[in-house]
Tab-separated table of C-alpha atoms in Angstrom:
chain	number	residue	atom	x	y	z
A	20	MET	CA	-2.363	57.858	102.068
A	21	ALA	CA	-5.752	56.637	101.285
A	22	ALA	CA	-4.312	54.281	98.694
A	23	GLU	CA	-1.962	52.779	101.185
A	24	THR	CA	-4.712	52.247	103.683
A	25	LYS	CA	-6.755	50.447	101.058
A	26	ILE	CA	-3.870	48.093	100.273
A	27	VAL	CA	-3.385	47.269	103.921
A	28	GLU	CA	-7.103	46.669	104.368
A	29	ASP	CA	-7.240	44.401	101.309
A	30	ALA	CA	-4.228	42.402	102.554
A	31	THR	CA	-5.770	42.073	105.975
A	32	LYS	CA	-9.086	40.868	104.476
A	33	ALA	CA	-7.245	38.384	102.282
A	34	ALA	CA	-5.349	37.043	105.255
A	35	GLU	CA	-8.497	36.730	107.265
A	36	ALA	CA	-10.229	35.037	104.369
A	37	SER	CA	-7.522	32.417	103.937
A	38	GLY	CA	-7.979	31.410	107.539
A	39	GLY	CA	-4.388	30.024	108.068
A	40	LEU	CA	-0.710	30.742	108.108
A	41	PRO	CA	0.686	32.595	105.098
A	42	GLN	CA	3.722	30.231	104.985
A	43	LEU	CA	1.427	27.335	104.210
A	44	ASP	CA	-0.247	29.095	101.324
A	45	PHE	CA	0.710	27.042	98.242
A	46	SER	CA	0.498	30.032	95.981
A	47	THR	CA	3.606	31.616	97.663
A	48	TRP	CA	5.660	28.438	97.951
A	49	SER	CA	7.615	28.921	94.754
A	50	SER	CA	8.914	32.322	95.856
A	51	GLN	CA	9.614	30.990	99.366
A	52	ILE	CA	11.598	28.026	97.985
A	53	PHE	CA	13.519	30.380	95.666
A	54	TRP	CA	14.549	32.666	98.544
A	55	LEU	CA	15.250	29.663	100.744
A	56	VAL	CA	17.663	28.254	98.119
A	57	ILE	CA	19.287	31.681	97.660
A	58	SER	CA	19.615	32.199	101.464
A	59	PHE	CA	21.041	28.746	102.160
A	60	GLY	CA	23.273	28.974	99.079
A	61	LEU	CA	24.738	32.250	100.318
A	62	LEU	CA	25.068	30.821	103.833
A	63	TYR	CA	26.840	27.762	102.382
A	64	LEU	CA	29.218	29.953	100.348
A	65	VAL	CA	30.012	32.174	103.341
A	66	LEU	CA	30.628	29.147	105.558
A	67	TRP	CA	32.633	27.298	102.874
A	68	ARG	CA	34.803	30.198	101.744
A	69	ILE	CA	35.192	32.371	104.854
A	70	ILE	CA	34.146	30.909	108.201
A	71	LEU	CA	35.201	27.245	107.927
A	72	PRO	CA	38.688	28.036	106.526
A	73	ARG	CA	39.261	30.452	109.406
A	74	ILE	CA	38.101	27.859	111.951
A	75	GLY	CA	40.251	25.190	110.273
A	76	ALA	CA	43.269	27.509	110.242
A	77	GLY	CA	42.744	28.281	113.928
A	78	ILE	CA	42.488	24.596	114.804
A	79	SER	CA	45.537	23.794	112.684
A	80	GLU	CA	47.491	26.680	114.216
A	81	ARG	CA	46.501	25.562	117.703
A	82	GLY	CA	47.568	21.980	116.902
A	83	ASP	CA	50.899	23.216	115.517
A	84	ARG	CA	51.444	25.394	118.589
A	85	ILE	CA	50.645	22.464	120.903
A	86	ALA	CA	53.024	20.209	118.952
A	87	ASP	CA	55.754	22.865	119.111
A	88	ASP	CA	55.165	23.345	122.817
A	89	LEU	CA	55.383	19.582	123.367
A	90	ASP	CA	58.631	19.462	121.381
A	91	VAL	CA	60.068	22.344	123.410
A	92	ALA	CA	58.942	20.684	126.653
A	93	SER	CA	60.520	17.400	125.585
A	94	GLN	CA	63.771	19.175	124.695
A	95	MET	CA	63.765	21.037	128.015
A	96	GLN	CA	63.146	17.795	129.878
A	97	LYS	CA	66.139	16.200	128.117
A	98	GLU	CA	68.268	19.230	128.978
A	99	ALA	CA	67.121	19.067	132.595
A	100	GLU	CA	67.987	15.365	132.764
A	101	GLU	CA	71.398	16.054	131.216
A	102	ALA	CA	71.954	18.891	133.692
A	103	SER	CA	70.933	16.596	136.542
A	104	ILE	CA	73.356	13.913	135.341
A	105	ALA	CA	76.120	16.517	134.970
A	106	TYR	CA	75.343	17.821	138.466
A	107	GLU	CA	75.505	14.315	139.906
A	108	ARG	CA	78.812	13.724	138.095
A	109	VAL	CA	80.286	17.005	139.378
A	110	LEU	CA	79.028	16.239	142.879
A	111	ALA	CA	80.592	12.759	142.769
A	112	ASN	CA	83.884	14.247	141.524
A	113	ALA	CA	83.812	16.858	144.274
A	114	LYS	CA	83.164	14.178	146.889
A	115	ALA	CA	86.019	12.075	145.490
A	116	LYS	CA	88.359	15.100	145.506
A	117	ALA	CA	87.325	15.972	149.057
A	118	HIS	CA	87.915	12.371	150.117
A	119	ASN	CA	91.328	12.355	148.404
A	120	ILE	CA	92.251	15.682	150.012
A	121	ALA	CA	91.134	14.403	153.412
A	122	GLU	CA	93.073	11.156	152.894
A	123	THR	CA	96.174	13.050	151.751
A	124	THR	CA	95.889	15.433	154.684
A	125	ARG	CA	95.392	12.525	157.089
A	126	LYS	CA	98.466	10.754	155.685
A	127	SER	CA	100.466	13.976	155.862
A	128	VAL	CA	99.406	14.599	159.458
A	129	ASP	CA	100.121	10.952	160.342
A	130	ALA	CA	103.576	11.290	158.763
A	131	ASP	CA	104.188	14.558	160.646
A	132	ILE	CA	103.065	12.947	163.896
A	133	ALA	CA	105.226	9.885	163.231
A	134	ALA	CA	108.215	12.140	162.510
A	135	GLU	CA	107.575	14.134	165.694
A	136	VAL	CA	107.209	10.905	167.703
A	137	GLU	CA	110.401	9.539	166.166
A	138	THR	CA	112.210	12.800	166.929
A	139	ALA	CA	110.866	12.785	170.484
A	140	GLU	CA	111.839	9.128	170.929
A	141	ALA	CA	115.334	9.831	169.573
A	142	SER	CA	115.654	12.811	171.893
A	143	PHE	CA	114.370	10.704	174.782
A	144	ALA	CA	116.806	7.916	173.896
A	145	LYS	CA	119.700	10.414	173.873
A	146	LYS	CA	118.566	11.832	177.213
A	147	GLN	CA	118.177	8.266	178.536
A	148	VAL	CA	121.739	7.433	177.502
A	149	VAL	CA	123.014	10.617	179.124
A	150	ALA	CA	120.988	9.886	182.280
A	151	ASP	CA	122.204	6.278	182.402
A	152	GLU	CA	125.830	7.435	182.087
A	153	ARG	CA	125.283	9.985	184.802
A	154	ILE	CA	123.679	7.383	187.081
A	155	ARG	CA	126.640	5.044	186.461
A	156	ASP	CA	129.055	7.868	187.217
A	157	ILE	CA	127.188	8.747	190.413
A	158	ARG	CA	127.060	5.069	191.410
A	159	ARG	CA	130.773	4.599	190.716
A	160	GLU	CA	131.544	7.704	192.705
A	161	ALA	CA	129.255	6.563	195.522
A	162	LEU	CA	130.791	3.083	195.513
A	163	SER	CA	134.285	4.530	195.512
A	164	ASN	CA	133.391	6.784	198.428
A	165	ILE	CA	131.550	4.053	200.303
A	166	ASP	CA	134.787	2.524	201.461
A	167	ASN	CA	135.896	5.847	202.950
A	168	VAL	CA	132.476	6.431	204.502
A	169	ALA	CA	132.480	2.868	205.922
A	170	LYS	CA	135.959	3.349	207.334
A	171	ASP	CA	134.976	6.606	208.958
A	172	ALA	CA	131.687	5.121	210.259
A	173	ILE	CA	133.412	2.036	211.720
A	174	SER	CA	136.104	4.144	213.366
A	175	ALA	CA	133.457	6.497	214.800
A	176	ILE	CA	131.277	3.641	216.091
A	177	LEU	CA	134.183	1.818	217.736
A	178	ALA	CA	135.433	5.031	219.256
A	179	LYS	CA	132.042	6.024	220.591
A	180	PHE	CA	130.675	2.697	221.819
A	181	GLY	CA	133.777	0.691	222.447
A	182	ASN	CA	136.266	3.381	223.360
A	183	VAL	CA	138.609	1.713	220.899
A	184	LYS	CA	140.909	3.602	218.632
A	185	THR	CA	141.706	1.873	215.344
A	186	THR	CA	144.196	2.606	212.661
A	187	ALA	CA	143.371	2.963	208.979
A	188	ALA	CA	145.066	-0.386	208.192
A	189	GLU	CA	142.963	-2.254	210.732
A	190	THR	CA	139.770	-0.660	209.397
A	191	ASN	CA	140.706	-1.505	205.783
A	192	SER	CA	141.376	-5.097	206.787
A	193	ALA	CA	137.973	-5.375	208.486
A	194	ILE	CA	136.153	-3.899	205.466
A	195	SER	CA	137.947	-6.298	203.104
A	196	LYS	CA	136.796	-9.248	205.237
A	197	LEU	CA	133.198	-7.953	205.121
A	198	LYS	CA	133.254	-7.591	201.337
A	199	SER	CA	134.388	-11.144	200.748
């Protein structure tokens, strides 16, 4: 241990004697430059062969993934636009079908209503004809009976107010004169 202590003391005295930084001692520069070249050479080899290829591969992989994602997004956007167009087409077809069904139904209902109205009008016309015939029959019957009623009324009036008795021939003659 004494030998080691002597070495350390000698190195300390030498350092104190030089009075500066050991890196700036020109006597050790050749070994420092040698180890500097070796260190940077190894660093360069490690960067060139290991680290930079991995970084480049990562960047390339990321770029490829981004490009693939953009392609997929573009394809999905096209599919969405096609789906939207197909939806609009189906919606337009459905609206057209609904309009056609509504129009067909309206025409069918209008035709049914027209048929019902025509049937009702025909029924009404038949009832009108029957009613007109009945009114004519009643009128004819009333007109045929009016002569008898008039005869009876005239005979009753003359008998009541004038105390005159008339025969059926005299009453018929008076009614005939009134009619003409």
